[in-house]
Amino acid sequence: MYRTHTCGELRLEHKGTNVTLAGWVQTVRKFGAITFVDLRDRYGITQLLFGEELNKVLEDNPLGREFVIQATGTVSERSNKNPNIPTGDIEILISSFQVLNKSAVPPFTIQDDTDGGDDLRMKYRFLDLRRNAVKRNLELRYAVNRAARNYLHQQQFMDIETPFLIKSTPEGARDFVVPSRMNPGQFYALPQSPQTFKQLLMVSGYDRYYQIVKCFRDEDLRADRQPEFTQIDCEMAFVEQEDILNMFEGLIKSIFKDVKGIDYTEAVQRMTWEDAMWQYGNDKPDIRFGMQLLNLKKPATVYSDKTDSAALINGADFKVFDEAETVLAIAIPGCSEYSRKQTDELTEWVKRPQIGMKGLVFIKCNTDGTYKSSVDKFYSEEKLKAIADAAGAKAGDLVLILAGAEERTRKAISELRLEMASRLGMRKDDEFKLLWVLDFPLFEYDEEGNRWVARHHPFTSPKPTQIETMINNNPVIENAADYLNHPYASIKANAYDMVLNGNEIGGGSIRIFQRELQEKMFAALGMDKEEQLHKFGFLLGAFEYGAPPHGGIAFGFDRLCSILGGSESIRDFIAFPKNNAGRDVMLDAPATIDQKQFTELQIKLDLK
Amino acid sequence: MYRTHTCGELRLEHKGTNVTLAGWVQTVRKFGAITFVDLRDRYGITQLLFGEELNKVLEDNPLGREFVIQATGTVSERSNKNPNIPTGDIEILISSFQVLNKSAVPPFTIQDDTDGGDDLRMKYRFLDLRRNAVKRNLELRYAVNRAARNYLHQQQFMDIETPFLIKSTPEGARDFVVPSRMNPGQFYALPQSPQTFKQLLMVSGYDRYYQIVKCFRDEDLRADRQPEFTQIDCEMAFVEQEDILNMFEGLIKSIFKDVKGIDYTEAVQRMTWEDAMWQYGNDKPDIRFGMQLLNLKKPATVYSDKTDSAALINGADFKVFDEAETVLAIAIPGCSEYSRKQTDELTEWVKRPQIGMKGLVFIKCNTDGTYKSSVDKFYSEEKLKAIADAAGAKAGDLVLILAGAEERTRKAISELRLEMASRLGMRKDDEFKLLWVLDFPLFEYDEEGNRWVARHHPFTSPKPTQIETMINNNPVIENAADYLNHPYASIKANAYDMVLNGNEIGGGSIRIFQRELQEKMFAALGMDKEEQLHKFGFLLGAFEYGAPPHGGIAFGFDRLCSILGGSESIRDFIAFPKNNAGRDVMLDAPATIDQKQFTELQIKLDLK
């Protein structure tokens, strides 16, 4: 061993001990005939003192930043203590040292507030990983990993590895494929998730399975998506939805406790998908704060049993509202005194292409009880008050109203709500609010194909009371314009998402476990018998041999870590991430391959 | 939850409790008006008793093997207890039940001694996994996983995930490649191991890294190899070989303790590679038993400092020995009274194509002190005695001698040694002997290319005392016939293998951490500067910024589990293994892909 102690462990109690440390030179400070060196390793920083004699050696062979050295000396008490670091009471009076390896000058500083830009840090990721900020993220990731494994182990879950070289069954996302040399003309696929394998394990009786596992999706990368990502993947047999919800809010609470020291004792709130959409315009609402939506015109495609407040805006001859598909309002607390400049800025904000609205209507609920609005000429103060009251506004609040096409307007108000909450400091990194969203629609309508697609995946079961609806109706949509009245439109899934601070961190469902229903589901998605057997014959076959009722969930491990670490970016929590073009800029991968490899694989390029 | 208890937990103390169980029907036994059902789940088997009333229901809707049922009833004491199972004192008097799912008749019996052949069991792996024998293997695998993680965590190792979509750098084994749709014409590779990443993590200061991780090699599959396999992958910084040996024999001992309850307190034996080859003809000797080799003619390519016993056989004019490159003997304890039939059978055994010898010479060391041999006419009894003594034979033993070409003969005697030990019951499943094999050659000679290849991998460092030899000599082999006298032939590596019961379970090395030496190594393997930079520029670059001394090891997780489980086959310890053609016969993968996928990936087939 090159060291007797780490750079994080020496204290006053070690005074007088002869020690050897090894690590990286963080800083070199010369004071006349002596030199101080801060030596860094994974565990901390310790100050080394090079006296007069060694100082001469240093003059001939100066130490630079990031040199790796081994140094031996005696622990002594510092005259000038540093209370900011755990080793700040001591320093090492060095008697001998050697340079284990030199370092070129790093392209950016190895500090929390580095001067390195994103591209440079990614290219030299091995240096970026030395920064304390990045190290803390990976330590947190490992702590989450440990906490999850410990909880699941206590609950009798078994980690069972599933294969990575599987069969391509493109459903939804695109597969990465791997040519097989031993089976020319054939390809493996990398798993988008171990979904069918964990279901087979339930059929096999393993009962409680988990895995922290890499998954792969060849998608055009939106910001903060990675082609390879990690899931905490879980499945249980002989359970109903309620059992899964309890088990896995237990998991997340256990992670909160172990990793963050947070006792999340309150029950996790639950909300139907319809309520989430109605109240927040969003299926993953951030419920750390209120600002619920006022639905001034009921959106057509979502709600079966809600009543909108259209009466509040109708009859005023305000064309913007009258002609809009959807009108939605929120009350922003304490912003009634926004200046013209501020409301103009908000209007510009919603008109940006990312939001895409044509304008913004506001009502100021002044503290003196009066109301002032950008649509004063259409609405009396009484009517403005009625709208504001319905939006839950109090004196001093500002009501913001958006109107337009259904989906765009809903997204816009949802974004606006988050934006205003951020500006008002209502989205705190260290406050955590969990939410279960339940009762998702089983199907989504695919306009292009005039057909149903699975909202979650084809293995999700309908609500037990709606199985008959599904079995007894033809999935074909005769009248595209009237698809909302097709019996399938109203079928709800036995599916659930776990939402943390406005982010979906996990999702799952109770699965179909009967061959007949699974075949009906595949058929509903437009798969004929032959395709069903080619792609999923093994699963349909397995369902014939005593498949138990089962269900599960998968958590996005990268995302969960980033939220717990208070960051927006999952890349900060991945040791070697890829950029938005799916490239590893450090490795310079992907890259060309040798002709020999093409020949062996019996494939060739076919570039457009 | 479909159950109040599992099928493994009810005892006499639960007598009178009302319970609900769910599981699979193992057996149905009808006795007049009552029926006994053994219900099975992951945790055990519980006997259900269906009384007269329910029996009528069963008559109309009989339960079959592997049906999934839920049954409610009262725990009662059995009159006829079964001491062989933990629940054998009780049975459940069923009051109601329901069939959750039916089962077709399984294609083989779900029992330890199943009637299913290998192919059938692989096709219906989801049923095979129900068998207790397979379940025990996966449970053991999970226990090894837990034990390894716990030990490494205590030792401050961090689990850090490394990427799966990396760059193809074919060295030794063939890469699996993955076409990149977003970067047409370019490919990712799947990692053969996280080797370079774990070294980068050391450069980044993470100090103690581990991962239990899938790796991929596109090799022609020998028996019991899998294209995807799992490693316990570890790396440490600021260590020397001795530190690694101590740390990781600690790991294996900890696994023995946690998983098998074995206190492996003795020090792990160590042996140089040369000694292993000299004494056992093998670099992974099974040292649970003796039978060391007698080298009657020194093999040329291996040994630098050994003296053979050629004097014992020379001068007898026995051409078989005189003309052989290598002559090796072992003494088999207690077999001097083998009949002619038995020695003939052994001769046939070594003549099989897998062994490939031309014949077998034996010396019987009779208990009366006489010696009898198949080469009596060349060797006097005195000479036979001298050979037998040198082989370590005692009265009652049988000496077996093989002669022929060096490598083949060495392999043959090594196989024969294992075979005889197996026949004599000296290789017990429940006896475990660890061994470190050290000081491997750094290079191997590649006859075809008349060049050096890395025996371990290109990142392994030479012994510190031999770094100068490597730096100061030209790797080019001027005279192929004399390659053994090239300075590189004698360079030993700072590498080590851990051997358990004759199987290599892990291997690793102290790594090169200086750019200059790494470049020299790449050059020695025939890589020019351009190729070095293209393939490993990121690593060479990293070595410029303060790379610490480091080293590591990787354990073959599948193999380790199979040995601990007392099995020859790693497939028995993998949930969803592939066959020898790299196929998953359950999934029927690999398979063809859609034209759309080819088009998107911009590749096409180029079948021979």
GROMACS .gro file of N, CA, C and O in nm, chain B residues 222 269-295 299 301-303 306 326 328-330 349 355 406-419 421 427 435-441 444 455 497-505:
model
  292
  830ARG      N    1  -1.716  -2.235  -2.698
  830ARG     CA    2  -1.681  -2.366  -2.649
  830ARG      C    3  -1.788  -2.406  -2.550
  830ARG      O    4  -1.870  -2.324  -2.507
  877GLN      N    5  -0.289  -2.044  -0.053
  877GLN     CA    6  -0.160  -2.086  -0.105
  877GLN      C    7  -0.123  -2.003  -0.228
  877GLN      O    8  -0.210  -1.955  -0.299
  878ARG      N    9   0.006  -1.985  -0.250
  878ARG     CA   10   0.052  -1.909  -0.367
  878ARG      C   11   0.153  -1.992  -0.445
  878ARG      O   12   0.229  -2.068  -0.387
  879MET      N   13   0.154  -1.974  -0.573
  879MET     CA   14   0.240  -2.055  -0.659
  879MET      C   15   0.275  -1.972  -0.782
  879MET      O   16   0.189  -1.904  -0.836
  880THR      N   17   0.401  -1.976  -0.825
  880THR     CA   18   0.433  -1.906  -0.949
  880THR      C   19   0.375  -1.985  -1.066
  880THR      O   20   0.352  -2.106  -1.057
  881TRP      N   21   0.357  -1.914  -1.175
  881TRP     CA   22   0.308  -1.978  -1.296
  881TRP      C   23   0.400  -2.091  -1.338
  881TRP      O   24   0.356  -2.200  -1.376
  882GLU      N   25   0.530  -2.069  -1.328
  882GLU     CA   26   0.625  -2.173  -1.368
  882GLU      C   27   0.612  -2.297  -1.280
  882GLU      O   28   0.615  -2.410  -1.329
  883ASP      N   29   0.597  -2.275  -1.150
  883ASP     CA   30   0.580  -2.390  -1.061
  883ASP      C   31   0.451  -2.465  -1.091
  883ASP      O   32   0.447  -2.589  -1.087
  884ALA      N   33   0.345  -2.389  -1.119
  884ALA     CA   34   0.218  -2.454  -1.150
  884ALA      C   35   0.232  -2.541  -1.274
  884ALA      O   36   0.187  -2.656  -1.277
  885MET      N   37   0.298  -2.487  -1.376
  885MET     CA   38   0.316  -2.562  -1.500
  885MET      C   39   0.407  -2.682  -1.476
  885MET      O   40   0.385  -2.791  -1.531
  886TRP      N   41   0.508  -2.665  -1.397
  886TRP     CA   42   0.605  -2.772  -1.370
  886TRP      C   43   0.543  -2.883  -1.286
  886TRP      O   44   0.559  -3.000  -1.316
  887GLN      N   45   0.469  -2.844  -1.185
  887GLN     CA   46   0.417  -2.943  -1.091
  887GLN      C   47   0.283  -3.002  -1.133
  887GLN      O   48   0.245  -3.111  -1.089
  888TYR      N   49   0.207  -2.926  -1.215
  888TYR     CA   50   0.072  -2.972  -1.249
  888TYR      C   51   0.044  -2.971  -1.400
  888TYR      O   52  -0.062  -3.013  -1.444
  889GLY      N   53   0.137  -2.915  -1.478
  889GLY     CA   54   0.116  -2.909  -1.623
  889GLY      C   55   0.004  -2.814  -1.662
  889GLY      O   56  -0.054  -2.823  -1.770
  890ASN      N   57  -0.028  -2.717  -1.576
  890ASN     CA   58  -0.153  -2.646  -1.584
  890ASN      C   59  -0.141  -2.517  -1.505
  890ASN      O   60  -0.083  -2.516  -1.397
  891ASP      N   61  -0.197  -2.406  -1.557
  891ASP     CA   62  -0.186  -2.281  -1.481
  891ASP      C   63  -0.305  -2.259  -1.388
  891ASP      O   64  -0.320  -2.152  -1.331
  892LYS      N   65  -0.391  -2.360  -1.376
  892LYS     CA   66  -0.501  -2.351  -1.279
  892LYS      C   67  -0.518  -2.486  -1.210
  892LYS      O   68  -0.622  -2.550  -1.221
  893PRO      N   69  -0.412  -2.527  -1.139
  893PRO     CA   70  -0.416  -2.662  -1.081
  893PRO      C   71  -0.520  -2.677  -0.971
  893PRO      O   72  -0.544  -2.584  -0.895
  894ASP      N   73  -0.578  -2.794  -0.969
  894ASP     CA   74  -0.665  -2.833  -0.857
  894ASP      C   75  -0.574  -2.887  -0.748
  894ASP      O   76  -0.512  -2.993  -0.765
  895ILE      N   77  -0.563  -2.816  -0.637
  895ILE     CA   78  -0.469  -2.857  -0.532
  895ILE      C   79  -0.541  -2.924  -0.415
  895ILE      O   80  -0.487  -2.931  -0.305
  896ARG      N   81  -0.664  -2.971  -0.440
  896ARG     CA   82  -0.730  -3.049  -0.335
  896ARG      C   83  -0.662  -3.183  -0.315
  896ARG      O   84  -0.687  -3.253  -0.219
  897PHE      N   85  -0.577  -3.218  -0.410
  897PHE     CA   86  -0.506  -3.347  -0.399
  897PHE      C   87  -0.368  -3.328  -0.460
  897PHE      O   88  -0.339  -3.228  -0.525
  898GLY      N   89  -0.280  -3.427  -0.435
  898GLY     CA   90  -0.141  -3.417  -0.478
  898GLY      C   91  -0.120  -3.458  -0.621
  898GLY      O   92  -0.159  -3.389  -0.713
  899MET      N   93  -0.057  -3.576  -0.639
  899MET     CA   94  -0.029  -3.627  -0.773
  899MET      C   95   0.047  -3.527  -0.858
  899MET      O   96   0.006  -3.496  -0.971
  900GLN      N   97   0.154  -3.472  -0.803
  900GLN     CA   98   0.232  -3.378  -0.881
  900GLN      C   99   0.310  -3.448  -0.992
  900GLN      O  100   0.340  -3.566  -0.983
  901LEU      N  101   0.339  -3.369  -1.094
  901LEU     CA  102   0.406  -3.425  -1.212
  901LEU      C  103   0.555  -3.451  -1.184
  901LEU      O  104   0.620  -3.376  -1.114
  902LEU      N  105   0.604  -3.560  -1.246
  902LEU     CA  106   0.747  -3.580  -1.256
  902LEU      C  107   0.787  -3.544  -1.398
  902LEU      O  108   0.737  -3.602  -1.496
  903ASN      N  109   0.874  -3.441  -1.412
  903ASN     CA  110   0.917  -3.395  -1.545
  903ASN      C  111   1.037  -3.478  -1.589
  903ASN      O  112   1.150  -3.452  -1.552
  907PRO      N  113   1.023  -2.941  -2.059
  907PRO     CA  114   0.957  -2.873  -2.171
  907PRO      C  115   1.030  -2.743  -2.202
  907PRO      O  116   1.064  -2.667  -2.112
  909THR      N  117   0.949  -2.456  -2.373
  909THR     CA  118   0.894  -2.321  -2.387
  909THR      C  119   0.854  -2.258  -2.254
  909THR      O  120   0.813  -2.143  -2.251
  910VAL      N  121   0.864  -2.331  -2.147
  910VAL     CA  122   0.807  -2.279  -2.023
  910VAL      C  123   0.909  -2.243  -1.917
  910VAL      O  124   0.902  -2.138  -1.855
  911TYR      N  125   1.007  -2.329  -1.897
  911TYR     CA  126   1.081  -2.321  -1.772
  911TYR      C  127   1.219  -2.262  -1.788
  911TYR      O  128   1.297  -2.303  -1.873
  914LYS      N  129   1.440  -2.477  -1.407
  914LYS     CA  130   1.408  -2.608  -1.351
  914LYS      C  131   1.504  -2.712  -1.408
  914LYS      O  132   1.553  -2.697  -1.519
  934THR      N  133   0.859  -3.422  -2.479
  934THR     CA  134   0.828  -3.412  -2.337
  934THR      C  135   0.785  -3.548  -2.284
  934THR      O  136   0.711  -3.620  -2.351
  936LEU      N  137   0.624  -3.701  -1.920
  936LEU     CA  138   0.571  -3.661  -1.789
  936LEU      C  139   0.506  -3.780  -1.720
  936LEU      O  140   0.442  -3.863  -1.785
  937ALA      N  141   0.519  -3.785  -1.587
  937ALA     CA  142   0.465  -3.899  -1.511
  937ALA      C  143   0.387  -3.848  -1.390
  937ALA      O  144   0.417  -3.742  -1.335
  938ILE      N  145   0.287  -3.927  -1.351
  938ILE     CA  146   0.220  -3.903  -1.223
  938ILE      C  147   0.199  -4.035  -1.151
  938ILE      O  148   0.185  -4.140  -1.216
  957TRP      N  149  -0.843  -4.426  -2.307
  957TRP     CA  150  -0.887  -4.293  -2.262
  957TRP      C  151  -0.791  -4.184  -2.312
  957TRP      O  152  -0.834  -4.081  -2.361
  963ILE      N  153  -0.791  -3.609  -2.611
  963ILE     CA  154  -0.663  -3.612  -2.538
  963ILE      C  155  -0.548  -3.625  -2.639
  963ILE      O  156  -0.450  -3.551  -2.631
 1014GLU      N  157   0.532  -3.135  -2.682
 1014GLU     CA  158   0.531  -3.068  -2.553
 1014GLU      C  159   0.392  -3.027  -2.504
 1014GLU      O  160   0.346  -3.070  -2.398
 1015GLU      N  161   0.324  -2.942  -2.581
 1015GLU     CA  162   0.200  -2.884  -2.530
 1015GLU      C  163   0.091  -2.990  -2.513
 1015GLU      O  164   0.022  -2.995  -2.413
 1016ARG      N  165   0.080  -3.076  -2.614
 1016ARG     CA  166  -0.022  -3.179  -2.608
 1016ARG      C  167   0.000  -3.272  -2.489
 1016ARG      O  168  -0.095  -3.310  -2.419
 1017THR      N  169   0.124  -3.310  -2.466
 1017THR     CA  170   0.154  -3.404  -2.358
 1017THR      C  171   0.126  -3.341  -2.222
 1017THR      O  172   0.073  -3.405  -2.131
 1018ARG      N  173   0.161  -3.215  -2.212
 1018ARG     CA  174   0.136  -3.146  -2.085
 1018ARG      C  175  -0.013  -3.140  -2.058
 1018ARG      O  176  -0.060  -3.164  -1.947
 1019LYS      N  177  -0.090  -3.103  -2.162
 1019LYS     CA  178  -0.236  -3.098  -2.143
 1019LYS      C  179  -0.292  -3.235  -2.109
 1019LYS      O  180  -0.380  -3.249  -2.024
 1020ALA      N  181  -0.237  -3.337  -2.175
 1020ALA     CA  182  -0.289  -3.472  -2.156
 1020ALA      C  183  -0.265  -3.522  -2.014
 1020ALA      O  184  -0.354  -3.577  -1.949
 1021ILE      N  185  -0.144  -3.499  -1.962
 1021ILE     CA  186  -0.114  -3.549  -1.827
 1021ILE      C  187  -0.198  -3.473  -1.725
 1021ILE      O  188  -0.244  -3.527  -1.624
 1022SER      N  189  -0.223  -3.344  -1.756
 1022SER     CA  190  -0.304  -3.262  -1.668
 1022SER      C  191  -0.449  -3.313  -1.665
 1022SER      O  192  -0.510  -3.326  -1.558
 1023GLU      N  193  -0.502  -3.347  -1.781
 1023GLU     CA  194  -0.637  -3.404  -1.788
 1023GLU      C  195  -0.644  -3.539  -1.719
 1023GLU      O  196  -0.740  -3.572  -1.649
 1024LEU      N  197  -0.540  -3.618  -1.742
 1024LEU     CA  198  -0.536  -3.753  -1.684
 1024LEU      C  199  -0.533  -3.744  -1.532
 1024LEU      O  200  -0.601  -3.821  -1.461
 1025ARG      N  201  -0.457  -3.647  -1.482
 1025ARG     CA  202  -0.449  -3.626  -1.337
 1025ARG      C  203  -0.588  -3.596  -1.278
 1025ARG      O  204  -0.629  -3.654  -1.177
 1026LEU      N  205  -0.661  -3.505  -1.346
 1026LEU     CA  206  -0.795  -3.469  -1.299
 1026LEU      C  207  -0.890  -3.587  -1.309
 1026LEU      O  208  -0.970  -3.614  -1.218
 1027GLU      N  209  -0.879  -3.661  -1.419
 1027GLU     CA  210  -0.967  -3.775  -1.441
 1027GLU      C  211  -0.947  -3.880  -1.332
 1027GLU      O  212  -1.043  -3.932  -1.275
 1029ALA      N  213  -0.820  -3.837  -1.036
 1029ALA     CA  214  -0.865  -3.784  -0.907
 1029ALA      C  215  -1.017  -3.793  -0.896
 1029ALA      O  216  -1.071  -3.829  -0.790
 1035ARG      N  217  -1.203  -3.527  -0.574
 1035ARG     CA  218  -1.251  -3.393  -0.611
 1035ARG      C  219  -1.392  -3.376  -0.555
 1035ARG      O  220  -1.491  -3.395  -0.625
 1043LEU      N  221  -0.617  -2.094  -0.454
 1043LEU     CA  222  -0.476  -2.084  -0.491
 1043LEU      C  223  -0.454  -1.957  -0.572
 1043LEU      O  224  -0.533  -1.925  -0.661
 1044TRP      N  225  -0.351  -1.881  -0.536
 1044TRP     CA  226  -0.308  -1.771  -0.623
 1044TRP      C  227  -0.197  -1.822  -0.714
 1044TRP      O  228  -0.099  -1.878  -0.666
 1045VAL      N  229  -0.214  -1.802  -0.844
 1045VAL     CA  230  -0.105  -1.829  -0.938
 1045VAL      C  231  -0.047  -1.693  -0.979
 1045VAL      O  232  -0.122  -1.602  -1.017
 1046LEU      N  233   0.084  -1.679  -0.965
 1046LEU     CA  234   0.150  -1.549  -0.980
 1046LEU      C  235   0.256  -1.553  -1.090
 1046LEU      O  236   0.293  -1.661  -1.138
 1047ASP      N  237   0.306  -1.436  -1.126
 1047ASP     CA  238   0.422  -1.424  -1.214
 1047ASP      C  239   0.402  -1.491  -1.349
 1047ASP      O  240   0.487  -1.568  -1.397
 1048PHE      N  241   0.291  -1.458  -1.411
 1048PHE     CA  242   0.267  -1.505  -1.548
 1048PHE      C  243   0.365  -1.438  -1.644
 1048PHE      O  244   0.413  -1.328  -1.617
 1049PRO      N  245   0.393  -1.500  -1.756
 1049PRO     CA  246   0.467  -1.429  -1.860
 1049PRO      C  247   0.385  -1.308  -1.906
 1049PRO      O  248   0.262  -1.315  -1.912
 1052GLU      N  249   0.299  -1.355  -2.487
 1052GLU     CA  250   0.297  -1.487  -2.548
 1052GLU      C  251   0.347  -1.471  -2.691
 1052GLU      O  252   0.324  -1.368  -2.754
 1063ARG      N  253  -0.039  -1.164  -2.292
 1063ARG     CA  254  -0.098  -1.285  -2.235
 1063ARG      C  255  -0.226  -1.251  -2.159
 1063ARG      O  256  -0.325  -1.323  -2.165
 1105ASP      N  257  -0.379  -1.486  -1.095
 1105ASP     CA  258  -0.509  -1.553  -1.113
 1105ASP      C  259  -0.548  -1.616  -0.982
 1105ASP      O  260  -0.463  -1.669  -0.909
 1106MET      N  261  -0.677  -1.611  -0.951
 1106MET     CA  262  -0.724  -1.689  -0.837
 1106MET      C  263  -0.790  -1.816  -0.890
 1106MET      O  264  -0.875  -1.812  -0.980
 1107VAL      N  265  -0.744  -1.929  -0.834
 1107VAL     CA  266  -0.789  -2.060  -0.880
 1107VAL      C  267  -0.864  -2.127  -0.766
 1107VAL      O  268  -0.820  -2.123  -0.651
 1108LEU      N  269  -0.981  -2.182  -0.799
 1108LEU     CA  270  -1.059  -2.254  -0.699
 1108LEU      C  271  -1.090  -2.393  -0.753
 1108LEU      O  272  -1.157  -2.406  -0.856
 1109ASN      N  273  -1.038  -2.493  -0.686
 1109ASN     CA  274  -1.065  -2.632  -0.725
 1109ASN      C  275  -1.035  -2.659  -0.872
 1109ASN      O  276  -1.111  -2.728  -0.939
 1110GLY      N  277  -0.928  -2.600  -0.923
 1110GLY     CA  278  -0.891  -2.628  -1.061
 1110GLY      C  279  -0.959  -2.539  -1.163
 1110GLY      O  280  -0.946  -2.562  -1.283
 1111ASN      N  281  -1.033  -2.438  -1.118
 1111ASN     CA  282  -1.096  -2.343  -1.209
 1111ASN      C  283  -1.043  -2.203  -1.184
 1111ASN      O  284  -1.034  -2.161  -1.069
 1112GLU      N  285  -1.011  -2.133  -1.291
 1112GLU     CA  286  -0.975  -1.992  -1.275
 1112GLU      C  287  -1.103  -1.917  -1.245
 1112GLU      O  288  -1.192  -1.907  -1.329
 1113ILE      N  289  -1.113  -1.861  -1.125
 1113ILE     CA  290  -1.234  -1.785  -1.093
 1113ILE      C  291  -1.212  -1.635  -1.104
 1113ILE      O  292  -1.307  -1.558  -1.109
   0.00000   0.00000   0.00000
